[in-house]
Short mmCIF file of C-alpha atoms in Angstrom, two decimals:
data_model
loop_
_atom_site.label_atom_id
_atom_site.label_comp_id
_atom_site.label_asym_id
_atom_site.label_seq_id
_atom_site.Cartn_x
_atom_site.Cartn_y
_atom_site.Cartn_z
CA MET A 111 0.00 0.00 0.00
CA MET A 112 1.35 3.44 -0.95
CA HIS A 113 0.62 7.11 -0.34
CA LEU A 114 1.58 10.10 -2.46
CA PHE A 115 2.96 13.33 -1.05
CA VAL A 116 1.00 16.13 -2.75
CA ALA A 117 -0.78 19.40 -2.11
CA VAL A 118 -4.22 19.17 -0.53
CA ILE A 119 -7.42 21.21 -0.83
CA PHE A 120 -11.00 20.43 0.23
CA VAL A 121 -13.45 18.93 -2.24
CA ALA A 122 -16.79 17.48 -1.12
CA LEU A 123 -17.89 14.20 -2.68
CA PRO A 124 -21.05 12.11 -2.51
CA LEU A 125 -20.77 8.57 -1.23
CA PHE A 126 -21.77 5.69 -3.46
CA PRO A 127 -25.23 4.61 -2.25
CA VAL A 128 -25.34 0.98 -1.18
CA ASP A 129 -28.17 -0.63 0.75
CA ALA A 130 -26.71 -2.91 3.43
CA ASN A 131 -29.19 -5.62 2.50
CA ALA A 132 -29.16 -5.13 -1.27
CA PHE A 133 -26.60 -7.74 -2.32
CA THR A 134 -25.07 -11.10 -1.48
CA LYS A 135 -22.28 -13.13 -3.00
CA THR A 136 -24.85 -14.89 -5.17
CA ASP A 137 -25.33 -11.60 -7.04
CA PHE A 138 -21.88 -12.14 -8.59
CA PRO A 139 -20.91 -14.54 -11.40
CA PRO A 140 -20.06 -18.05 -10.12
CA HIS A 141 -16.37 -17.73 -10.96
CA PHE A 142 -15.90 -14.23 -9.52
CA LEU A 143 -13.26 -14.49 -6.78
CA PHE A 144 -13.29 -12.85 -3.37
CA GLY A 145 -10.09 -12.90 -1.39
CA ALA A 146 -7.67 -11.03 0.83
CA SER A 147 -4.07 -9.96 0.32
CA THR A 148 -0.75 -9.70 2.13
CA SER A 149 2.91 -9.67 1.08
CA ALA A 150 5.93 -11.63 2.26
CA TYR A 151 7.89 -8.99 4.19
CA GLN A 152 4.76 -7.57 5.77
CA VAL A 153 3.42 -10.85 7.11
CA GLU A 154 6.00 -13.67 7.23
CA GLY A 155 8.55 -12.63 9.83
CA ALA A 156 11.39 -15.13 10.38
CA ALA A 157 13.52 -12.61 8.52
CA ASP A 158 16.85 -14.16 9.48
CA GLN A 159 15.76 -17.78 9.83
CA ASP A 160 16.29 -20.88 7.72
CA GLY A 161 18.63 -19.34 5.19
CA ARG A 162 16.71 -16.21 4.24
CA LYS A 163 18.88 -13.18 3.44
CA PRO A 164 17.89 -9.47 3.52
CA SER A 165 15.91 -7.67 0.88
CA ILE A 166 15.96 -3.94 0.21
CA TRP A 167 12.90 -3.71 2.47
CA ASP A 168 14.88 -5.15 5.40
CA THR A 169 17.60 -2.57 4.79
CA TYR A 170 15.12 0.29 4.57
CA ALA A 171 13.16 -0.75 7.68
CA HIS A 172 16.28 -1.22 9.79
CA ALA A 173 17.48 2.25 8.83
CA GLY A 174 14.56 3.69 10.83
CA ASN A 175 13.18 5.79 8.02
CA GLY A 176 10.50 8.41 8.58
CA GLY A 177 8.82 9.71 11.70
CA ALA A 178 5.75 7.54 11.15
CA TYR A 179 7.81 4.46 10.46
CA GLN A 180 7.73 2.12 13.43
CA GLY A 181 9.59 -1.17 13.73
CA ASN A 182 10.43 -3.66 11.03
CA GLY A 183 9.32 -6.96 9.56
CA ASP A 184 11.72 -9.22 11.45
CA ILE A 185 8.80 -10.92 13.21
CA ALA A 186 5.75 -9.21 11.69
CA CYS A 187 2.72 -11.57 11.90
CA ASP A 188 5.02 -14.64 11.98
CA GLN A 189 3.01 -16.30 9.23
CA TYR A 190 6.15 -18.29 8.46
CA HIS A 191 5.34 -20.36 11.56
CA LYS A 192 1.58 -19.72 11.81
CA TYR A 193 0.52 -20.33 8.21
CA LYS A 194 -1.61 -23.39 9.03
CA ASP A 195 -3.66 -21.48 11.57
CA ASP A 196 -4.00 -18.52 9.22
CA VAL A 197 -5.25 -20.76 6.41
CA LYS A 198 -7.82 -22.19 8.82
CA LEU A 199 -9.06 -18.66 9.48
CA MET A 200 -9.22 -18.02 5.72
CA ALA A 201 -11.26 -21.18 5.21
CA LYS A 202 -13.57 -20.33 8.10
CA MET A 203 -14.05 -16.84 6.67
CA GLY A 204 -14.88 -18.33 3.26
CA LEU A 205 -12.13 -16.82 1.11
CA ASP A 206 -12.02 -18.03 -2.48
CA ALA A 207 -8.42 -16.90 -2.88
CA TYR A 208 -5.41 -15.63 -0.96
CA ARG A 209 -3.00 -13.22 -2.61
CA PHE A 210 0.50 -13.38 -1.15
CA SER A 211 4.03 -12.84 -2.39
CA ILE A 212 7.13 -14.98 -2.44
CA SER A 213 10.24 -13.58 -0.80
CA TRP A 214 12.87 -13.87 -3.53
CA SER A 215 15.63 -13.72 -0.89
CA ARG A 216 14.01 -16.56 1.07
CA LEU A 217 13.71 -18.83 -1.95
CA ILE A 218 17.03 -17.84 -3.59
CA PRO A 219 18.93 -15.98 -0.85
CA ASP A 220 21.49 -14.28 -3.09
CA GLY A 221 18.99 -13.54 -5.85
CA ILE A 222 20.82 -15.95 -8.13
CA GLY A 223 22.31 -19.36 -7.56
CA PRO A 224 21.21 -22.20 -5.27
CA ILE A 225 17.63 -22.61 -4.08
CA ASN A 226 17.15 -22.49 -0.31
CA PRO A 227 15.54 -25.85 0.64
CA LYS A 228 13.81 -24.38 3.68
CA GLY A 229 12.35 -21.55 1.63
CA LEU A 230 11.15 -24.00 -1.00
CA GLU A 231 9.61 -26.16 1.73
CA TYR A 232 7.77 -23.22 3.29
CA TYR A 233 6.10 -22.08 0.09
CA ASN A 234 5.20 -25.63 -0.90
CA ASN A 235 3.62 -26.13 2.52
CA LEU A 236 1.69 -22.85 2.34
CA ILE A 237 0.40 -23.56 -1.16
CA ASP A 238 -0.55 -27.12 -0.21
CA GLU A 239 -2.40 -25.88 2.85
CA LEU A 240 -4.34 -23.35 0.78
CA THR A 241 -5.31 -25.77 -1.96
CA SER A 242 -6.33 -28.42 0.57
CA GLN A 243 -8.87 -25.91 1.89
CA GLY A 244 -10.10 -25.01 -1.60
CA ILE A 245 -8.44 -21.58 -1.52
CA GLN A 246 -6.73 -20.43 -4.71
CA PRO A 247 -3.15 -19.17 -4.26
CA HIS A 248 -2.57 -15.95 -6.21
CA VAL A 249 1.17 -15.34 -6.13
CA THR A 250 3.17 -12.14 -6.60
CA LEU A 251 6.85 -12.63 -7.42
CA ASN A 252 8.18 -9.24 -6.33
CA HIS A 253 6.40 -7.01 -3.79
CA TRP A 254 8.82 -4.15 -2.95
CA ASP A 255 11.46 -6.64 -1.67
CA LEU A 256 14.26 -7.12 -4.19
CA PRO A 257 17.18 -9.15 -2.75
CA GLN A 258 19.73 -6.79 -1.22
CA THR A 259 22.56 -8.74 -2.86
CA LEU A 260 21.32 -7.73 -6.32
CA GLU A 261 20.95 -4.11 -5.20
CA ASP A 262 24.54 -4.17 -3.92
CA GLU A 263 25.96 -5.96 -6.96
CA TYR A 264 24.45 -3.95 -9.80
CA GLU A 265 21.84 -1.54 -8.34
CA GLY A 266 18.90 -3.86 -8.93
CA TRP A 267 16.16 -2.61 -11.22
CA ILE A 268 18.37 0.14 -12.65
CA SER A 269 20.47 -2.44 -14.49
CA ARG A 270 19.42 -4.57 -17.45
CA ARG A 271 21.01 -7.51 -15.65
CA ILE A 272 17.86 -7.76 -13.56
CA ILE A 273 15.94 -9.05 -16.59
CA LYS A 274 17.93 -12.29 -16.77
CA ASP A 275 18.00 -12.80 -13.00
CA PHE A 276 14.29 -12.13 -12.55
CA THR A 277 13.46 -14.55 -15.36
CA ALA A 278 15.58 -17.26 -13.73
CA TYR A 279 13.82 -16.65 -10.39
CA ALA A 280 10.42 -16.80 -12.08
CA ASP A 281 11.46 -20.05 -13.77
CA VAL A 282 12.12 -21.63 -10.35
CA CYS A 283 8.70 -20.50 -9.09
CA PHE A 284 6.85 -21.72 -12.18
CA ARG A 285 8.64 -25.07 -12.06
CA GLU A 286 8.22 -25.69 -8.34
CA PHE A 287 4.75 -24.24 -7.67
CA GLY A 288 3.01 -23.93 -11.04
CA ASP A 289 1.21 -27.26 -10.76
CA ARG A 290 -0.94 -25.61 -8.04
CA VAL A 291 -0.59 -21.87 -8.70
CA LYS A 292 -2.61 -20.66 -11.69
CA HIS A 293 -2.42 -16.88 -11.17
CA TRP A 294 0.97 -15.18 -11.22
CA THR A 295 1.66 -11.48 -10.83
CA THR A 296 5.24 -10.58 -11.65
CA VAL A 297 5.57 -7.19 -9.93
CA ASN A 298 3.42 -5.31 -7.41
CA GLU A 299 2.75 -1.58 -7.99
CA GLY A 300 5.50 -1.16 -10.55
CA ASN A 301 4.53 2.46 -11.14
CA MET A 302 4.73 3.43 -7.49
CA CYS A 303 7.93 1.46 -6.91
CA SER A 304 9.56 3.40 -9.75
CA MET A 305 8.29 6.79 -8.66
CA MET A 306 8.49 6.55 -4.86
CA GLY A 307 11.70 4.53 -4.72
CA TYR A 308 13.71 6.17 -7.50
CA ASP A 309 12.24 9.67 -8.01
CA VAL A 310 10.91 10.87 -4.65
CA GLY A 311 13.20 8.54 -2.69
CA ALA A 312 10.65 8.03 0.07
CA VAL A 313 10.83 4.23 0.10
CA GLN A 314 13.27 1.44 -0.67
CA PRO A 315 15.85 1.59 -2.15
CA GLN A 316 15.76 5.34 -1.43
CA ARG A 317 17.32 6.68 -4.59
CA CYS A 318 16.74 10.27 -5.71
CA SER A 319 18.49 13.43 -6.80
CA PRO A 320 20.02 15.68 -4.12
CA SER A 321 17.24 18.20 -4.71
CA SER A 322 14.61 15.79 -3.36
CA ILE A 323 13.07 16.47 0.04
CA PHE A 324 14.31 13.05 1.13
CA ASN A 325 17.89 12.44 2.10
CA CYS A 326 19.06 10.03 -0.61
CA SER A 327 22.74 9.15 -0.69
CA LYS A 328 22.58 8.32 -4.40
CA GLY A 329 20.29 8.37 -7.40
CA ASN A 330 19.02 10.48 -10.29
CA SER A 331 15.33 11.40 -10.24
CA SER A 332 15.46 12.58 -13.85
CA THR A 333 16.41 9.22 -15.35
CA GLU A 334 16.19 6.32 -12.90
CA PRO A 335 12.38 6.04 -12.60
CA TYR A 336 12.20 5.54 -16.36
CA LEU A 337 15.01 2.96 -16.37
CA VAL A 338 13.39 1.02 -13.55
CA THR A 339 10.03 0.84 -15.29
CA HIS A 340 11.65 -0.10 -18.58
CA HIS A 341 13.48 -3.01 -16.96
CA MET A 342 10.38 -4.09 -15.03
CA LEU A 343 8.43 -4.24 -18.28
CA LEU A 344 11.17 -6.24 -20.00
CA ALA A 345 11.60 -8.56 -17.00
CA HIS A 346 7.87 -9.20 -16.87
CA ALA A 347 7.72 -9.84 -20.62
CA SER A 348 10.69 -12.19 -20.44
CA ALA A 349 9.11 -14.17 -17.59
CA ALA A 350 5.73 -14.26 -19.37
CA ASN A 351 7.37 -15.47 -22.58
CA LEU A 352 9.17 -18.19 -20.63
CA TYR A 353 5.93 -19.30 -18.98
CA ARG A 354 4.00 -19.42 -22.22
CA ASN A 355 6.69 -21.37 -24.03
CA LYS A 356 7.66 -23.76 -21.24
CA TYR A 357 4.77 -24.16 -18.80
CA LYS A 358 1.48 -22.81 -20.14
CA VAL A 359 0.31 -25.92 -22.01
CA LYS A 360 0.71 -28.17 -18.99
CA GLN A 361 -0.04 -25.79 -16.13
CA GLN A 362 -2.77 -23.65 -17.76
CA GLY A 363 -1.96 -20.59 -15.68
CA PHE A 364 -2.12 -16.83 -16.24
CA ILE A 365 0.51 -14.09 -15.98
CA GLY A 366 -0.27 -10.52 -14.95
CA PHE A 367 1.25 -7.31 -13.66
CA ASN A 368 0.08 -5.02 -10.85
CA ILE A 369 -0.14 -1.23 -10.82
CA LEU A 370 -1.58 1.33 -8.45
CA VAL A 371 -4.54 3.03 -10.13
CA GLN A 372 -5.71 6.31 -8.65
CA GLY A 373 -8.78 8.27 -9.58
CA TYR A 374 -8.14 11.40 -11.63
CA LEU A 375 -10.74 14.14 -12.08
CA PRO A 376 -10.09 17.58 -13.59
CA LEU A 377 -10.14 20.32 -10.96
CA THR A 378 -12.17 22.54 -13.29
CA ASN A 379 -13.96 22.00 -16.59
CA THR A 380 -11.38 24.07 -18.46
CA SER A 381 -9.70 22.38 -21.40
CA GLU A 382 -6.34 22.87 -19.66
CA ASP A 383 -7.34 20.79 -16.62
CA VAL A 384 -9.15 18.19 -18.74
CA ILE A 385 -6.03 17.69 -20.88
CA ALA A 386 -3.85 17.68 -17.75
CA THR A 387 -6.02 14.90 -16.29
CA LYS A 388 -5.46 12.74 -19.35
CA ARG A 389 -1.74 13.52 -19.11
CA ALA A 390 -1.61 12.39 -15.46
CA GLN A 391 -3.36 9.15 -16.39
CA ASP A 392 -0.91 8.56 -19.23
CA PHE A 393 2.06 9.09 -16.93
CA PHE A 394 0.85 6.98 -14.01
CA VAL A 395 -1.11 4.24 -15.77
CA GLY A 396 -0.36 4.48 -19.49
CA TRP A 397 3.33 4.26 -18.57
CA TYR A 398 2.66 0.51 -18.21
CA LEU A 399 -0.58 -0.23 -20.04
CA ASN A 400 0.49 1.45 -23.27
CA PRO A 401 3.52 -0.87 -23.68
CA PHE A 402 1.47 -3.92 -22.62
CA ILE A 403 -1.33 -3.18 -25.10
CA PHE A 404 0.40 -1.25 -27.90
CA GLY A 405 4.11 -2.02 -27.45
CA ASP A 406 5.32 1.53 -26.74
CA TYR A 407 5.13 4.40 -24.27
CA PRO A 408 2.40 7.09 -24.53
CA ALA A 409 3.12 9.87 -27.00
CA ILE A 410 2.92 12.56 -24.31
CA MET A 411 5.64 10.81 -22.31
CA LYS A 412 7.89 10.70 -25.35
CA LYS A 413 7.30 14.40 -25.88
CA ASN A 414 7.80 15.56 -22.28
CA VAL A 415 10.58 13.19 -21.24
CA GLY A 416 12.49 13.14 -24.51
CA SER A 417 15.80 11.25 -24.63
CA ARG A 418 15.58 10.37 -20.93
CA LEU A 419 12.81 7.89 -21.78
CA PRO A 420 14.27 4.52 -22.83
CA PHE A 421 13.04 3.08 -26.11
CA PHE A 422 11.99 -0.42 -27.08
CA THR A 423 13.65 -2.17 -29.98
CA SER A 424 11.18 -3.79 -32.37
CA THR A 425 11.94 -7.18 -30.78
CA GLU A 426 11.39 -5.82 -27.26
CA SER A 427 8.22 -4.06 -28.31
CA ASN A 428 6.78 -7.28 -29.69
CA LEU A 429 7.80 -9.13 -26.52
CA VAL A 430 6.15 -6.63 -24.15
CA LYS A 431 3.03 -6.14 -26.26
CA GLY A 432 0.41 -8.68 -25.27
CA SER A 433 2.51 -10.09 -22.42
CA ILE A 434 -0.27 -9.75 -19.82
CA ASP A 435 -3.20 -12.10 -19.34
CA PHE A 436 -4.63 -9.72 -16.73
CA ILE A 437 -3.88 -6.51 -14.87
CA GLY A 438 -3.90 -6.37 -11.08
CA ILE A 439 -5.18 -3.05 -9.77
CA ASN A 440 -4.66 -1.53 -6.34
CA PHE A 441 -7.07 1.32 -5.63
CA TYR A 442 -7.28 3.58 -2.59
CA TYR A 443 -7.18 7.31 -3.35
CA ALA A 444 -8.53 9.83 -5.83
CA PHE A 445 -7.21 13.22 -6.94
CA HIS A 446 -8.25 16.35 -8.70
CA VAL A 447 -5.79 17.37 -11.38
CA LYS A 448 -4.74 20.94 -12.08
CA ASN A 449 -2.70 21.95 -15.08
CA SER A 450 0.76 23.13 -14.01
CA PRO A 451 2.84 23.75 -17.15
CA GLY A 452 5.48 25.73 -15.27
CA SER A 453 7.15 22.55 -14.08
CA LEU A 454 8.05 21.71 -17.69
CA GLN A 455 10.48 24.66 -17.64
CA ILE A 456 12.54 23.09 -14.85
CA LYS A 457 16.01 21.98 -15.90
CA ASN A 458 16.86 18.39 -14.95
CA ARG A 459 13.25 17.83 -13.96
CA ASP A 460 11.99 14.57 -12.48
CA PHE A 461 9.06 12.26 -13.24
CA VAL A 462 6.58 14.38 -11.27
CA ALA A 463 7.66 17.60 -13.01
CA ASP A 464 7.52 15.89 -16.41
CA MET A 465 3.75 15.49 -15.96
CA GLY A 466 3.15 19.21 -15.70
CA VAL A 467 0.27 18.78 -13.25
CA GLU A 468 -0.63 19.37 -9.63
CA LEU A 469 -2.39 16.50 -7.87
CA ILE A 470 -4.86 17.42 -5.14
CA TYR A 471 -6.20 14.82 -2.74
CA ILE A 472 -9.95 14.27 -2.54
CA PRO A 473 -10.94 15.43 0.05
CA GLN A 474 -8.77 17.46 2.43
CA ASN A 475 -6.21 16.53 5.05
CA ILE A 476 -5.49 12.96 3.98
CA SER A 477 -2.56 11.58 5.96
CA LEU A 478 -1.05 8.28 7.00
CA HIS A 479 -3.40 8.14 9.96
CA GLU A 480 -6.78 9.18 8.57
CA GLU A 481 -9.61 7.25 7.01
CA ILE A 482 -9.52 6.96 3.23
CA PRO A 483 -12.49 8.58 1.45
CA ILE A 484 -14.97 6.12 -0.05
CA THR A 485 -15.08 6.80 -3.81
CA PRO A 486 -16.09 3.65 -5.74
CA TRP A 487 -17.77 5.79 -8.38
CA ILE A 488 -14.36 7.26 -9.20
CA LEU A 489 -12.87 3.76 -9.48
CA GLU A 490 -15.69 2.86 -11.86
CA ARG A 491 -15.08 5.98 -13.92
CA MET A 492 -11.35 5.20 -14.10
CA LEU A 493 -11.94 1.61 -15.22
CA TYR A 494 -14.32 2.74 -17.97
CA SER A 495 -11.69 5.23 -19.10
CA LEU A 496 -9.06 2.48 -19.26
CA LYS A 497 -11.45 0.20 -21.11
CA LYS A 498 -12.04 2.91 -23.72
CA GLU A 499 -8.32 3.56 -24.06
CA TYR A 500 -6.90 0.05 -23.94
CA GLY A 501 -9.73 -2.42 -24.47
CA ASN A 502 -11.61 -4.66 -22.07
CA PHE A 503 -8.72 -6.61 -20.54
CA PRO A 504 -9.28 -8.86 -17.49
CA ILE A 505 -8.87 -7.10 -14.14
CA TYR A 506 -8.31 -8.31 -10.60
CA ILE A 507 -8.72 -5.70 -7.89
CA HIS A 508 -5.74 -6.87 -5.86
CA GLU A 509 -5.88 -4.30 -3.09
CA ASN A 510 -8.65 -2.14 -1.66
CA GLY A 511 -9.15 -1.36 1.99
CA GLN A 512 -9.48 1.17 4.78
CA LEU A 513 -6.64 2.52 6.91
CA LEU A 514 -7.49 2.99 10.59
CA PRO A 515 -5.25 3.91 13.51
CA SER A 516 -7.65 2.48 16.05
CA LYS A 517 -6.87 -0.84 17.69
CA SER A 518 -10.56 -1.48 18.32
CA LEU A 519 -12.22 -4.61 16.98
CA ASP A 520 -15.22 -2.43 16.15
CA ASP A 521 -13.89 -1.06 12.84
CA ARG A 522 -17.16 0.29 11.41
CA PRO A 523 -15.51 2.66 8.89
CA ARG A 524 -13.75 -0.35 7.34
CA VAL A 525 -17.04 -2.23 7.06
CA GLU A 526 -18.59 0.78 5.32
CA TYR A 527 -15.62 1.05 2.98
CA ILE A 528 -15.52 -2.61 1.94
CA ARG A 529 -19.31 -2.86 1.70
CA GLU A 530 -19.62 0.11 -0.61
CA TYR A 531 -16.83 -1.00 -2.93
CA ILE A 532 -18.18 -4.54 -3.16
CA GLY A 533 -21.67 -3.11 -3.62
CA SER A 534 -20.47 -1.07 -6.59
CA LEU A 535 -19.04 -4.09 -8.44
CA PRO A 536 -22.28 -5.67 -9.76
CA ASN A 537 -23.06 -2.47 -11.65
CA MET A 538 -19.56 -2.43 -13.15
CA LEU A 539 -19.95 -6.05 -14.24
CA ARG A 540 -23.40 -5.42 -15.73
CA ASN A 541 -21.94 -2.54 -17.71
CA GLY A 542 -19.30 -4.77 -19.28
CA LEU A 543 -16.12 -4.34 -17.24
CA ASP A 544 -14.15 -7.60 -17.17
CA ILE A 545 -13.42 -7.69 -13.44
CA ARG A 546 -12.55 -11.21 -12.29
CA GLY A 547 -11.99 -10.78 -8.57
CA TYR A 548 -11.77 -8.51 -5.52
CA PHE A 549 -9.18 -8.78 -2.73
CA VAL A 550 -9.33 -6.85 0.53
CA TRP A 551 -6.08 -5.35 1.79
CA SER A 552 -5.26 -6.81 4.17
CA PHE A 553 -6.12 -10.17 5.72
CA LEU A 554 -4.20 -9.39 8.93
CA ASP A 555 -2.82 -6.27 10.55
CA VAL A 556 0.58 -6.21 8.86
CA PHE A 557 3.75 -4.13 8.86
CA GLU A 558 2.72 -1.30 6.55
CA LEU A 559 5.19 0.33 4.20
CA GLN A 560 4.64 3.89 5.36
CA SER A 561 2.88 3.58 8.69
CA GLY A 562 4.66 0.61 10.22
CA TYR A 563 2.52 -0.68 13.07
CA GLU A 564 0.88 2.68 13.87
CA ALA A 565 -2.11 2.15 11.59
CA SER A 566 -3.49 -0.84 9.74
CA PHE A 567 -5.83 -2.23 7.11
CA GLY A 568 -6.35 -5.67 8.68
CA LEU A 569 -9.53 -7.71 8.94
CA TYR A 570 -7.91 -9.47 11.90
CA TYR A 571 -6.33 -7.55 14.76
CA ILE A 572 -2.89 -8.52 16.07
CA ASP A 573 -1.41 -7.09 19.25
CA PHE A 574 2.25 -6.96 18.27
CA GLN A 575 3.22 -6.57 21.93
CA ASP A 576 1.67 -9.98 22.64
CA PRO A 577 4.29 -12.73 22.10
CA THR A 578 1.55 -15.12 20.91
CA LEU A 579 0.51 -12.71 18.13
CA ARG A 580 -3.02 -14.06 18.42
CA ARG A 581 -5.44 -13.17 15.63
CA GLN A 582 -8.71 -11.52 16.69
CA PRO A 583 -11.55 -10.93 14.21
CA LYS A 584 -12.65 -7.35 13.76
CA LEU A 585 -16.17 -6.34 12.81
CA SER A 586 -14.98 -6.19 9.19
CA ALA A 587 -13.90 -9.85 9.35
CA LEU A 588 -17.36 -10.84 10.59
CA TRP A 589 -19.10 -8.78 7.90
CA TYR A 590 -16.90 -10.15 5.13
CA SER A 591 -17.36 -13.71 6.37
CA ASN A 592 -21.15 -13.32 6.39
CA PHE A 593 -21.02 -11.99 2.86
CA LEU A 594 -18.66 -14.73 1.64
CA ASN A 595 -20.88 -17.41 3.13
CA ASN A 596 -23.83 -16.17 1.07
CA LYS A 597 -25.62 -14.50 3.92
CA THR A 598 -27.37 -11.23 3.31
CA ALA A 599 -25.00 -8.31 3.82
CA MET A 600 -25.93 -7.57 7.40
CA LYS A 601 -26.35 -4.15 8.88
CA ILE A 602 -23.39 -2.91 10.87
CA GLU A 603 -25.39 -3.01 14.10
CA GLU A 604 -26.17 -6.70 13.60
CA ASN A 605 -22.50 -7.50 13.01
CA SER A 606 -21.47 -5.36 15.94
CA SER A 607 -23.62 -7.37 18.32
CA LEU A 608 -21.67 -10.46 17.29
CA LEU A 609 -18.38 -9.01 18.51
CA SER A 610 -19.27 -9.43 22.17
CA ASN A 611 -20.24 -13.04 21.53
CA THR A 612 -17.13 -13.93 19.53
CA PRO A 613 -14.22 -15.37 21.51
CA HIS A 614 -10.70 -14.26 20.72
CA ILE A 615 -9.23 -16.58 18.10
CA ALA A 616 -5.75 -17.64 19.13
CA THR A 617 -3.22 -19.24 16.80
#
């Protein structure tokens, strides 16, 4: 989960109207999947056990970055040891699918070379446990946690060497797990990883130009975000090509890529702001979808970025084009877009300045510790826009959830959030959007990228001061479970009354 650092003004928005009793799971197509998500570093723990070596996320967390950043993922939820109990909770809840990531540095500790037997055993055990309970494993290969050895050796995603090494890693995963895993996502939030890690420098591996507000020891915000994305696209395409040529016929799986999609609305109805909104969408989303669908970057990026934007050879273009079977979308926030052409006059400008826009949160005062506005109608509008631009490709909503600082089990704002987004989906499906599944972020309270343990998205509460790390269902877990088990979407008050009658669930 990511947040952007932008200017903020107040804009009032209507909420999407959803009757609490208006829908059940039976209102969705039979094969529509409902699940929950986590990622390896945020949930596994056992960071230095059984042969695992550090990733760039370990390095970043242990550097104590940011005032809001608390702790690290050394222990996290300890799913490495508690996976059987967690899968039991998933089955009891009624999840169709569980989206998780594989720690590259647990499976192949140095990024290349020998497989770690204990890492291989863990993921085989987790996948077996899921499939034995009828829960589909949806696997992400890289979720913000590149092996530190590759970062040290050749600066990771900045180098073309990553393409070969990522493909070899993917080959191991396809070979070892592909008989049970049918949905693979190569990279999580590629667009935000490139921008926040290599332009702004706010997250791992903290690379940016000296002019950035963050204290990066190295980097170039003018060029590195574009190199990183270029190599991510080529690494994905190489892995997808390998899968299709070597494994697809026998395993019958699907390969996708994940991006953060934000809502973009023009601040005013002027042509300048309308054009600026399209430009923002091209930079944030078209940056990836345009190569995947058409084999090249958007024209406006070529114009604004110029020679700093890498180019695809004809062979590379043909490899990237059509290399996705689906797109994974993470959606949380929406913005108004204001035209800001002055930034295009900046010498040595970065990715953000290349857009020539100002992004304004909807509504005001969004921070790491405040509830996220509920705007499913903006998600719907964005998906229709992408359908018009790129065609009706299959979509999985991989992440969507509500951030709350409260430790209370009575998380009513999260119930409202999830209920309204799920309630908006039948209309999107009726109107032709090819959405295949919806995953709540996150199954458990996890170590969040920018809020550590201070705030969470979890359906299950974990007291990280409790050595047992027992899992306790929040109101949102009870609501989601009722929905998943084909019960009428209960009113919040009815769910709330269940909390007092529900014993703590220990693992």
